[in-house]
Short mmCIF file of C-alpha atoms in Angstrom, two decimals:
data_model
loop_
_atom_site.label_atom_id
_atom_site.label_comp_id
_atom_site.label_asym_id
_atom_site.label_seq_id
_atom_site.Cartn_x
_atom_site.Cartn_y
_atom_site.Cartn_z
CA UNK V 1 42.24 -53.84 -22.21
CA UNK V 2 43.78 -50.66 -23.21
CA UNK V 3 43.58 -47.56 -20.87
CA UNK V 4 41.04 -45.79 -23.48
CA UNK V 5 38.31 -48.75 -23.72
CA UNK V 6 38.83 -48.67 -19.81
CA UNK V 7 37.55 -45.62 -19.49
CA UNK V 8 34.81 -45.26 -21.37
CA UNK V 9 33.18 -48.33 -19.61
CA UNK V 10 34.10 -46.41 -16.48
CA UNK V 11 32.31 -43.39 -16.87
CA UNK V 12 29.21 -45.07 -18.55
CA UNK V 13 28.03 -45.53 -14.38
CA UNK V 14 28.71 -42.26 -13.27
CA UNK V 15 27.31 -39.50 -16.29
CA UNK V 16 26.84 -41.36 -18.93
CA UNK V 17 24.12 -43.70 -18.79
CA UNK V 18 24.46 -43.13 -22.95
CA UNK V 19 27.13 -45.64 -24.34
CA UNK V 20 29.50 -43.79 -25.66
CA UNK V 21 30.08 -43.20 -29.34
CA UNK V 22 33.12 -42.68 -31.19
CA UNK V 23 31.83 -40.20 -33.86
CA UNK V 24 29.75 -37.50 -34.02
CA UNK V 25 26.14 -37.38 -36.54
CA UNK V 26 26.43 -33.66 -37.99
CA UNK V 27 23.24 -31.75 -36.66
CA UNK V 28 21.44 -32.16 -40.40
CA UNK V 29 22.38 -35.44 -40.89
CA UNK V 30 19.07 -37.35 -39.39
CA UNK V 31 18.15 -40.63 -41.63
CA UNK V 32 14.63 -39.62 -43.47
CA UNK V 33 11.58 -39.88 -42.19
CA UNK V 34 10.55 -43.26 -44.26
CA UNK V 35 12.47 -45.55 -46.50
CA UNK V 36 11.97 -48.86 -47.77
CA UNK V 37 11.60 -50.72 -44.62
CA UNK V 38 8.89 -48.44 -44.26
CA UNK V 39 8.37 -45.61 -41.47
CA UNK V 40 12.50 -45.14 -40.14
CA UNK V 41 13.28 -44.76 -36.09
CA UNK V 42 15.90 -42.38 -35.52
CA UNK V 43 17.52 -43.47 -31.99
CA UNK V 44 20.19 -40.90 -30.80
CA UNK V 45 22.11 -42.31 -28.01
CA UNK V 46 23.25 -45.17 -27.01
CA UNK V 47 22.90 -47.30 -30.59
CA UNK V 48 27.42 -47.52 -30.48
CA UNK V 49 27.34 -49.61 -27.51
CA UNK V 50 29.02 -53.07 -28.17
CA UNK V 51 26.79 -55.32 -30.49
CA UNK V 52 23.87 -53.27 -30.42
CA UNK V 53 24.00 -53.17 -33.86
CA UNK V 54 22.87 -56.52 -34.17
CA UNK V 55 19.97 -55.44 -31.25
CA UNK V 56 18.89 -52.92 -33.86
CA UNK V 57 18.61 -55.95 -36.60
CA UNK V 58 17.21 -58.05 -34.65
CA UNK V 59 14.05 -55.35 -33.67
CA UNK V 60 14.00 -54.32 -37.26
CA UNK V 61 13.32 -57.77 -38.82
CA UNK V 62 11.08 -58.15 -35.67
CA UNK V 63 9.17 -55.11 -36.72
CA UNK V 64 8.40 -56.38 -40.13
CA UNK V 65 8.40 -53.59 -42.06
CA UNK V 66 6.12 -51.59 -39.27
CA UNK V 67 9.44 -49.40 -38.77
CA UNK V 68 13.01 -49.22 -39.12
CA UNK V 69 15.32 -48.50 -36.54
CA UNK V 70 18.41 -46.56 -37.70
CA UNK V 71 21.13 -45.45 -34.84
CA UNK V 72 22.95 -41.79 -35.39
CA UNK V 73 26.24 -41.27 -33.02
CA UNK V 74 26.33 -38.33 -30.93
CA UNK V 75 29.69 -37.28 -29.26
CA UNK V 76 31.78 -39.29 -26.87
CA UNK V 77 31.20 -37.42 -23.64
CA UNK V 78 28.09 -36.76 -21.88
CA UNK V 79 27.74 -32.88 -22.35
CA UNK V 80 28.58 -32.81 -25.99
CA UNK V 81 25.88 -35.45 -26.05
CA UNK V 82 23.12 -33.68 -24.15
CA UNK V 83 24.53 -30.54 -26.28
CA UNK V 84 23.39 -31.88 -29.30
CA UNK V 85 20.29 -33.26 -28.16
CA UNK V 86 19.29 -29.89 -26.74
CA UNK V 87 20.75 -28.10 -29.71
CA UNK V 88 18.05 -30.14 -32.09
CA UNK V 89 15.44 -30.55 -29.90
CA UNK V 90 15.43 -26.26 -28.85
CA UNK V 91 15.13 -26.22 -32.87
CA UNK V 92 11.97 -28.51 -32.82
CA UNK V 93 13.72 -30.95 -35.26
CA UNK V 94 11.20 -33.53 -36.44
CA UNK V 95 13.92 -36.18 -37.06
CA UNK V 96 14.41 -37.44 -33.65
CA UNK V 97 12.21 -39.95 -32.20
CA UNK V 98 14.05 -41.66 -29.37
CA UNK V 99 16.29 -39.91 -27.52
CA UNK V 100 18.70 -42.31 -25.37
CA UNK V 101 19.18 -40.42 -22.22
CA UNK V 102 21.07 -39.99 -19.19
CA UNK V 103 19.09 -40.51 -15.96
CA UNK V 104 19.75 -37.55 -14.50
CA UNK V 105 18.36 -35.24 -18.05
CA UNK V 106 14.41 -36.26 -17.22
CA UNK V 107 13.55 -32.89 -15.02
CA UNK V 108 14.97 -31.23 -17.43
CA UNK V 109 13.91 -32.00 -21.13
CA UNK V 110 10.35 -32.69 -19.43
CA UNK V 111 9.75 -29.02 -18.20
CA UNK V 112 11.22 -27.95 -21.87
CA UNK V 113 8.66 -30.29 -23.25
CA UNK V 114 10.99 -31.73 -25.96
CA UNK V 115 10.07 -35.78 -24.73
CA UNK V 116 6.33 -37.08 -24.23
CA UNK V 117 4.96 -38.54 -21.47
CA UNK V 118 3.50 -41.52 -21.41
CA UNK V 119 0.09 -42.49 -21.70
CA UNK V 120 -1.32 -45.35 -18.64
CA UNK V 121 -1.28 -48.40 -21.54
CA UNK V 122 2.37 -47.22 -22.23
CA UNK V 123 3.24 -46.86 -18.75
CA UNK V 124 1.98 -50.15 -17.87
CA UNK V 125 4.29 -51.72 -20.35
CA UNK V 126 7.05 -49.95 -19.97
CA UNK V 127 7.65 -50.55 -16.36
CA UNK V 128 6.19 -54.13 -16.18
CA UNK V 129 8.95 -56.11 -14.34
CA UNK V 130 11.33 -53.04 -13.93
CA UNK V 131 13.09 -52.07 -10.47
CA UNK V 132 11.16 -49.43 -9.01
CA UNK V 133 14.24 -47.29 -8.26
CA UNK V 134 15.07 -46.83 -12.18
CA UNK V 135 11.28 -46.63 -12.85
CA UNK V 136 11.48 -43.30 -10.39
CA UNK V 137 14.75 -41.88 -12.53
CA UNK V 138 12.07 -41.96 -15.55
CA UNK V 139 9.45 -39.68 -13.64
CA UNK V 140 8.70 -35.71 -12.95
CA UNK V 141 6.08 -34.53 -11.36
CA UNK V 142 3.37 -37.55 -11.55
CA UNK V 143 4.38 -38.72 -14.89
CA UNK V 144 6.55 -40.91 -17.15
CA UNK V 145 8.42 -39.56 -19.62
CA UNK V 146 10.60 -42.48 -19.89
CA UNK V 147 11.26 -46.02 -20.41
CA UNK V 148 14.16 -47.55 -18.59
CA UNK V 149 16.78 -48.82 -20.39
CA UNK V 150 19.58 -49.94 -17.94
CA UNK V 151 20.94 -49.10 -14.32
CA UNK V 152 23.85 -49.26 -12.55
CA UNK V 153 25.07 -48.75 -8.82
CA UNK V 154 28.75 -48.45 -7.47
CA UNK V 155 29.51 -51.55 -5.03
CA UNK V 156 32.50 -52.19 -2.97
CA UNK V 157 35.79 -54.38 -4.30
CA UNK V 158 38.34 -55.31 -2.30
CA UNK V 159 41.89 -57.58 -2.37
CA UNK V 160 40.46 -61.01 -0.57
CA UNK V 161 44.64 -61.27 0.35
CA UNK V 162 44.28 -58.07 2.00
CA UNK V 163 40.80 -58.31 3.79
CA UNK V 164 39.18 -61.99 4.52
CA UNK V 165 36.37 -60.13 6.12
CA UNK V 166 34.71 -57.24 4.62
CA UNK V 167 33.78 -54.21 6.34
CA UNK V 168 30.27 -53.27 6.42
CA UNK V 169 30.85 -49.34 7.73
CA UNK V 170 32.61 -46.81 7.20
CA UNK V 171 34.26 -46.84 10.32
CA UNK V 172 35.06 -50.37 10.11
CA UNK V 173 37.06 -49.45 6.30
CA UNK V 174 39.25 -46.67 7.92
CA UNK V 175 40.07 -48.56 10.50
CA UNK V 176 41.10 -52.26 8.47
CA UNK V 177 42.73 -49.44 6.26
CA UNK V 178 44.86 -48.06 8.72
CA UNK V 179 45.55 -51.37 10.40
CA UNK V 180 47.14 -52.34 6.65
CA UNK V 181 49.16 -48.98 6.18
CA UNK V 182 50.87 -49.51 9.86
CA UNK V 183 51.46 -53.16 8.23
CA UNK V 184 53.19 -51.87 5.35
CA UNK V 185 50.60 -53.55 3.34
CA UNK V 186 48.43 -51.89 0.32
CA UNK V 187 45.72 -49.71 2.38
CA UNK V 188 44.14 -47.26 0.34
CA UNK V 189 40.27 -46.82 -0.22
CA UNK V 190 40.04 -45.73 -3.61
CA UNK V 191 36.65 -43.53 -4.76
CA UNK V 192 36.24 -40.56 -7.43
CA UNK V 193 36.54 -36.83 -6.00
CA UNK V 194 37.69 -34.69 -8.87
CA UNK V 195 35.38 -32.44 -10.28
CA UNK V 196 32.78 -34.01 -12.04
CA UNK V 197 29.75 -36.43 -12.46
CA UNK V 198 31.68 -39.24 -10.58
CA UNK V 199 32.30 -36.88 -7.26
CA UNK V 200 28.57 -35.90 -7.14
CA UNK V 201 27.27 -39.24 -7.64
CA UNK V 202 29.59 -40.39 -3.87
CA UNK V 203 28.79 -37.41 -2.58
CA UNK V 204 24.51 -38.11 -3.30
CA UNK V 205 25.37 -41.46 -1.47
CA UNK V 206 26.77 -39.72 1.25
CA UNK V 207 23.77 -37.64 1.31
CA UNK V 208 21.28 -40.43 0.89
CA UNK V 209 23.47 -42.23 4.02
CA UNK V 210 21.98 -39.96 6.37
CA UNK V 211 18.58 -39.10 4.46
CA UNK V 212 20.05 -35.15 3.29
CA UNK V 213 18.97 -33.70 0.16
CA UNK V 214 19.71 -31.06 -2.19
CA UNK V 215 16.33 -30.09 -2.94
CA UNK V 216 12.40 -30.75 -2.72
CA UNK V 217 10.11 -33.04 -4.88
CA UNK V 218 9.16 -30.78 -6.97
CA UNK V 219 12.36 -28.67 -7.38
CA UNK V 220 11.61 -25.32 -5.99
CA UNK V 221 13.54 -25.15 -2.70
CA UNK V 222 16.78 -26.13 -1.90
CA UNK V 223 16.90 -27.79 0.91
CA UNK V 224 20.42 -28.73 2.04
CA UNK V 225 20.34 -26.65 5.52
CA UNK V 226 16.79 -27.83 6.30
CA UNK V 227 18.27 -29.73 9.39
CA UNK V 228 21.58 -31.16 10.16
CA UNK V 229 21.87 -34.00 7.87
CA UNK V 230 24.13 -32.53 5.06
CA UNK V 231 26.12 -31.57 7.63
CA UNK V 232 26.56 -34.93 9.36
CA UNK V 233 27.23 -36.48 5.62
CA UNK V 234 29.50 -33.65 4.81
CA UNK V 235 31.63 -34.42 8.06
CA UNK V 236 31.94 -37.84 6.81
CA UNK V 237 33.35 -37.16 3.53
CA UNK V 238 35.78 -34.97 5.03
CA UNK V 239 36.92 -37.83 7.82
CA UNK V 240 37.51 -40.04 5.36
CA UNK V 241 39.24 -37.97 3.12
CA UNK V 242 41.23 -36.37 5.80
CA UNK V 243 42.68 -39.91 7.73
CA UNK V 244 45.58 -40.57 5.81
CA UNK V 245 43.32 -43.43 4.04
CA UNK V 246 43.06 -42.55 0.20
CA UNK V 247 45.32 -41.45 -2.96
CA UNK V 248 47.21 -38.29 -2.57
CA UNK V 249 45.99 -37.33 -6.11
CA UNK V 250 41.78 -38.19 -4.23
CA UNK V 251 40.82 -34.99 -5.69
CA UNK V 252 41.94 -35.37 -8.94
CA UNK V 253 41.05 -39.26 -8.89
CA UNK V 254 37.55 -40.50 -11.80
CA UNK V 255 36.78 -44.36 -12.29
CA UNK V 256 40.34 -45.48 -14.54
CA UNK V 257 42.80 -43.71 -11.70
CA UNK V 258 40.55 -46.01 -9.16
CA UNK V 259 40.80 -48.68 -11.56
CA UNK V 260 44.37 -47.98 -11.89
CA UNK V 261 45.03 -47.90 -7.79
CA UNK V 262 43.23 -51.09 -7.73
CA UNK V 263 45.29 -52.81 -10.90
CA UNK V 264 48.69 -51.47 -9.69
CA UNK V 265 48.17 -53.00 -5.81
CA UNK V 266 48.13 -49.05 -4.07
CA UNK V 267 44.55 -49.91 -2.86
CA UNK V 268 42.85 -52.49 -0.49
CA UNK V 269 39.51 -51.41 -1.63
CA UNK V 270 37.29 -49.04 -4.44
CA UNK V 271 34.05 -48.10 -4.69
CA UNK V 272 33.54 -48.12 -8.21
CA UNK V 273 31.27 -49.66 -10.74
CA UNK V 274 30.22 -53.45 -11.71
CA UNK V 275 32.46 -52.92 -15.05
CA UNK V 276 35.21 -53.71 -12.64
CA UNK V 277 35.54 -57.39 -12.93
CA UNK V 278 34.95 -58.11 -16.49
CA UNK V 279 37.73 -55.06 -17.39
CA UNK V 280 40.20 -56.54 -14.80
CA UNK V 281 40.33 -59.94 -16.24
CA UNK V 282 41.21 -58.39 -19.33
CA UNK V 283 43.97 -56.21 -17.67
CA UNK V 284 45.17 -58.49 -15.27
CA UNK V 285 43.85 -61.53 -14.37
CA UNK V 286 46.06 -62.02 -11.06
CA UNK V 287 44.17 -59.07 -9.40
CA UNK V 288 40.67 -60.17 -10.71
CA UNK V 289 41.13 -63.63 -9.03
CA UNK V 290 41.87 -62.04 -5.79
CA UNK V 291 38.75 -59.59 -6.25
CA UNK V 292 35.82 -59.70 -3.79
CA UNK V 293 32.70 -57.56 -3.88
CA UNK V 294 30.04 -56.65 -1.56
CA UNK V 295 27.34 -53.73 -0.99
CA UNK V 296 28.32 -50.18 -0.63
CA UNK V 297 29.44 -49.11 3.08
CA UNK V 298 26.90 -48.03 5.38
CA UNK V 299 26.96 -45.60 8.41
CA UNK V 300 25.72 -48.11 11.02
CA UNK V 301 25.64 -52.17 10.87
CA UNK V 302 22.54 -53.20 9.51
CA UNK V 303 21.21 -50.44 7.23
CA UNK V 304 20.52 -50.85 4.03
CA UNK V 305 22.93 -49.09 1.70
CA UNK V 306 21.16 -45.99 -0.05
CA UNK V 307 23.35 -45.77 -2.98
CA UNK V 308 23.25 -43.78 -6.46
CA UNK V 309 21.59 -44.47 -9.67
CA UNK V 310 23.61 -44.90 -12.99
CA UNK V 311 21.50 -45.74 -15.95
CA UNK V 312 20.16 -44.80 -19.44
CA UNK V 313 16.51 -44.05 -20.13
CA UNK V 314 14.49 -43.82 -23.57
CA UNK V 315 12.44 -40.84 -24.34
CA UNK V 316 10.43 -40.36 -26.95
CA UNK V 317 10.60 -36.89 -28.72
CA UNK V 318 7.89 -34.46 -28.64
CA UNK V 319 8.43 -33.67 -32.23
CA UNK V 320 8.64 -37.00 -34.05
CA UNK V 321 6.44 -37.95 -36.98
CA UNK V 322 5.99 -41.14 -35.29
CA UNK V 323 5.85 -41.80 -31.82
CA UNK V 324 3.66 -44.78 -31.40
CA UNK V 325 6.82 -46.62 -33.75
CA UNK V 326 9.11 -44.96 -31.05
CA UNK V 327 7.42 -46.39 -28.34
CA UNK V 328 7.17 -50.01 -29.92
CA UNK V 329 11.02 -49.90 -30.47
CA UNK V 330 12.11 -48.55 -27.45
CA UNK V 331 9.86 -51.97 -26.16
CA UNK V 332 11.86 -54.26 -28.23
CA UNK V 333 15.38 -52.84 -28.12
CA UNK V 334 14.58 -53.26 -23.94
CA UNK V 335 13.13 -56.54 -24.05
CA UNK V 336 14.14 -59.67 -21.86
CA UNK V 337 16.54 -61.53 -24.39
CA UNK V 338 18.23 -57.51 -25.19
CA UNK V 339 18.63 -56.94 -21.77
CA UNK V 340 20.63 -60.22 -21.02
CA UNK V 341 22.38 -59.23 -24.39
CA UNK V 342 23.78 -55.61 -23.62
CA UNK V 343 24.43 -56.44 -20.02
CA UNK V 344 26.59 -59.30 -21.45
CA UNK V 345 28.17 -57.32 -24.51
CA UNK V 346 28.18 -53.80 -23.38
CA UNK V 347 28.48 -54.22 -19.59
CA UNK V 348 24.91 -52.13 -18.76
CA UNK V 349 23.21 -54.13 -15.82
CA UNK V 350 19.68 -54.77 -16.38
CA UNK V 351 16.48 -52.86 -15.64
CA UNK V 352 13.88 -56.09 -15.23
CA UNK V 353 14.42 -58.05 -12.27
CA UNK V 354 13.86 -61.29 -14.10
CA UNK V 355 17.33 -61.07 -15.32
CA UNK V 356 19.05 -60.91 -12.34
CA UNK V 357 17.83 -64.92 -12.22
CA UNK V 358 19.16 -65.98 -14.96
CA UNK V 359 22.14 -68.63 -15.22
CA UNK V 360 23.91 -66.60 -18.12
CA UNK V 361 23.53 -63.18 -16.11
CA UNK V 362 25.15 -64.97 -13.42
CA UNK V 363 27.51 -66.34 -14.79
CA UNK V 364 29.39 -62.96 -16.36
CA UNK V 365 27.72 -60.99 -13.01
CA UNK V 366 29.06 -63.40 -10.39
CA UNK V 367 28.03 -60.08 -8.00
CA UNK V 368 24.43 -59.76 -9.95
CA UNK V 369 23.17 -60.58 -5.94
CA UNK V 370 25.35 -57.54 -4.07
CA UNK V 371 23.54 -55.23 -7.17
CA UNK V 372 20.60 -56.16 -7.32
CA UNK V 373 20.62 -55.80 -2.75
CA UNK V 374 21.42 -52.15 -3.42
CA UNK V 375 19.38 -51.68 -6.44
CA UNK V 376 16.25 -52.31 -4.87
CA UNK V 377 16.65 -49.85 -2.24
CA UNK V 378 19.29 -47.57 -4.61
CA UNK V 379 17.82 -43.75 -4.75
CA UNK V 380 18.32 -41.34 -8.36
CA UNK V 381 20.30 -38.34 -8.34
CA UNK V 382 18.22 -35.15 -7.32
CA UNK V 383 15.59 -34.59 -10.42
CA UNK V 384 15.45 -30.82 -11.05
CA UNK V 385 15.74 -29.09 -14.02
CA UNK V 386 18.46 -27.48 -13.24
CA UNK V 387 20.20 -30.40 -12.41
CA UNK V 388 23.62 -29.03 -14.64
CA UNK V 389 24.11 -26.12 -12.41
CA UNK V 390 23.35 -28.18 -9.37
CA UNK V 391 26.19 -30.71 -10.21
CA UNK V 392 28.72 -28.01 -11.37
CA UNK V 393 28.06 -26.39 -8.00
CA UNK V 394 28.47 -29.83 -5.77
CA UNK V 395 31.54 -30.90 -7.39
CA UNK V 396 33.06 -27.47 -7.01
CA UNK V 397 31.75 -26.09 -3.53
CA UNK V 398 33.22 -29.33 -2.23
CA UNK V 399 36.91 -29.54 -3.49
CA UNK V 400 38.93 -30.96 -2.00
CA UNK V 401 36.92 -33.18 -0.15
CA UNK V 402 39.78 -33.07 2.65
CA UNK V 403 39.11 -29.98 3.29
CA UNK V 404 35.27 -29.28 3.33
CA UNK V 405 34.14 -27.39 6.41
CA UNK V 406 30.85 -28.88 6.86
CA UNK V 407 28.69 -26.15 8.47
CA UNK V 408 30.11 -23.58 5.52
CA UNK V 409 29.95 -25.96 2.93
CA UNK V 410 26.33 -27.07 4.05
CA UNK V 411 25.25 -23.19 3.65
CA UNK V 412 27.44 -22.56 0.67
CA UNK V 413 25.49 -25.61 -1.37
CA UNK V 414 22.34 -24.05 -0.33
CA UNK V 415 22.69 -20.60 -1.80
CA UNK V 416 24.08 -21.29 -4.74
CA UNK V 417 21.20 -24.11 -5.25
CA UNK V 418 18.68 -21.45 -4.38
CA UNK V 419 20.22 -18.83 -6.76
CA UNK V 420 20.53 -21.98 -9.25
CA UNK V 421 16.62 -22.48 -9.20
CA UNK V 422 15.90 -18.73 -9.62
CA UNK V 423 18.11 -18.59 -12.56
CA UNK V 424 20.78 -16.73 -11.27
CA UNK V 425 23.29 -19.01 -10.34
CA UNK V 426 25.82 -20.38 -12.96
CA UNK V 427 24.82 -21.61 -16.65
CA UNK V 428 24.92 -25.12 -17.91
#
């Protein structure tokens, strides 16, 4: 697997819970309204993803002439796909009807009130069998403006040559790392820390680790200095960083240079993404035999691991002609047999629990059991509306990780959140 394909599978956990696209729909390009399969779905987002085309078939002969599905390609990357989306929905365009959508957009595009919410029959459906953690990345403020499409969590890999044991803490990983650098042997804990999506999503499980957050329910306060819990996950980040443990390029390090670490035998361990396995059999099946997985690292023994939503959500537009058809496709293109079918082709774990039992999951998910341990406990990134700004300002405030003063850093997040939320911080 080329370097390229690699890294688009990569980033899908992180930002882009939208599969990404390798073309771009010009803004007046939506299909028509109706055609001769009758009343025509326009999905934006997520219809690129490996064999979804025949997904989209499949509903559409399903459908019976009720609707059409037809998938337009936005851009490759997740801003110049929430660009466009914003672009055409500001402009009240009344040829989108399902919106594919990154989990971390809901906040936002709900208090704009360009998707719908859901009424209770809807509801009911729509989260019928789903994992209650992806079911909250769906929600503002008492209601459901989304149905969930897939998840996705970061585990922990490691070289079984290396480490026969896996540690459960962090402690416990510095310290086997060390004990392999004094060895001479590969040591390094690879995770991402440059500036983007990927750093914020380690840095919300470091957060979540020791129950800190960025702000309150309903977005209006931050709340990063409201006790000493930021600071005690900040202080982490920076030990591990700081002990001689990770890349010298960590702050400059997304998912392919962890990949890459992990490929070329520099690391012992990554926290990355379940794409890991399927894309390292293709690159080089030595290293994927001596693979091993298990959950994320915790602070003490015991504890559940608190770790970060990926995932892609659909949401139906508030200006389409015909959202009861959006609703009834966004069903079938997330049904049972599609959910097996993407997690399989495109790599985007499943939403319903019910898959995470079945033989052919297992078999390409051989760590479908680690997931689905963290997923039922996993915890979304912070839903605000100004969750843009808030994600510029994490990655940013806190780089390098190696040197983050926590008290300072703990402060400096919570202005700039609370200028952020009064609309004078930075612009998305």
């Amino acid at each position: 697997m080329g370097m390229e394909k690699r890294r688009s599978r990569a980033r899908r956990g992180a930002r882009i819970a939208v599969p990404l696209a390798v073309a771009v729909v010009g803004s007046t390009l939506a299909a028509c309204s109706s055609g001769p399969g009758g009343t025509v779905v326009n999905l934006f987002g997520g219809a690129s993803a490996s064999g979804f085309d025949k997904i989209i078939a499949e509903c559409n002969k399903e459908a019976a002439g009720k609707y059409t599905i037809v998938g337009n390609l936005l851009p490759s990357d997740a801003d110049g796909q929430r660009e466009q989306l914003v672009r055409r929905l500001a402009a009240r365009d009344a040829g989108m009807d399902l919106l594919g959508m990154d989990v971390t957009w809901t906040a936002e595009f709900a208090e704009a009130k360009w998707i719908r919410s859901l009424d209770e029959q809807q509801k009911a459906k729509s989260i019928e069998g789903v994992l209650e953690p992806a079911v909250k990345t769906a929600e503002w403020k008492d209601q459901l403006y989304g149905i969930p499409k897939h998840t996705n969590v970061q585990i922990l890999w490691y070289r079984k040559s290396l480490v026969p044991k896996p540690p459960q803490t962090w402690d416990e990983l510095i310290d086997t790392s060390k004990k392999l650098k004094e060895a001479g042997k590969p040591y390094q804990i690879g995770f991402t820390a440059a500036q983007y999506e990927g750093y914020v999503v380690n840095v919300n499980n470091f957060f979540n680790a020791f129950g800190a957050t960025f702000v309150n329910e309903d977005s209006t306060k931050a709340t990063v200095t409201a006790n000493d819990k930021a600071v005690q996950a900040l202080t982490l980040l920076q030990k591990i960083a700081s002990a001689g443990v990770t890349s010298a390029s960590l702050s400059n390090a997304q998912e392919p240079e962890v990949f890459a670490d992990l490929e070329a035998g520099r690391s012992a361990f990554a926290v990355n993404w379940p794409y890991v396995l399927s894309a390292m059999r293709e690159a080089n099946p030595k290293v994927a035999e001596d693979l091993g997985y298990t959950t994320f690292p915790v602070v003490k023994a015991g504890e559940k691991p608190k770790v970060t939503l990926g995932g892609m959500n659909y949401a139906i537009s508030t200006f389409s002609k015909h959202p009861n058809e959006a609703f009834d496709a966004a069903m079938c293109l997330r049904n049972e047999k599609h959910q097996l079918q993407t997690a399989k082709d495109a790599g985007d774990p499943p939403v319903l629990q019910s898959i995470y039992d079945d033989p052919e999951f297992q078999k390409a998910y051989p760590m479908g059991k680690v997931m689905l341990a963290e997923l039922k406990n996993a915890v979304p990134r912070p839903r605000t509306p100004v969750y843009q700004n808030l994600s510029t300002i994490i990655s940013t405030t806190l780089s390098p990780p190696s040197a983050i003063n926590p008290q300072q850093a703990a402060q400096s997040l919570n202005d700039a959140i609370e200028q952020a939320i009064d609309g004078k911080g930075i612009l998305p």
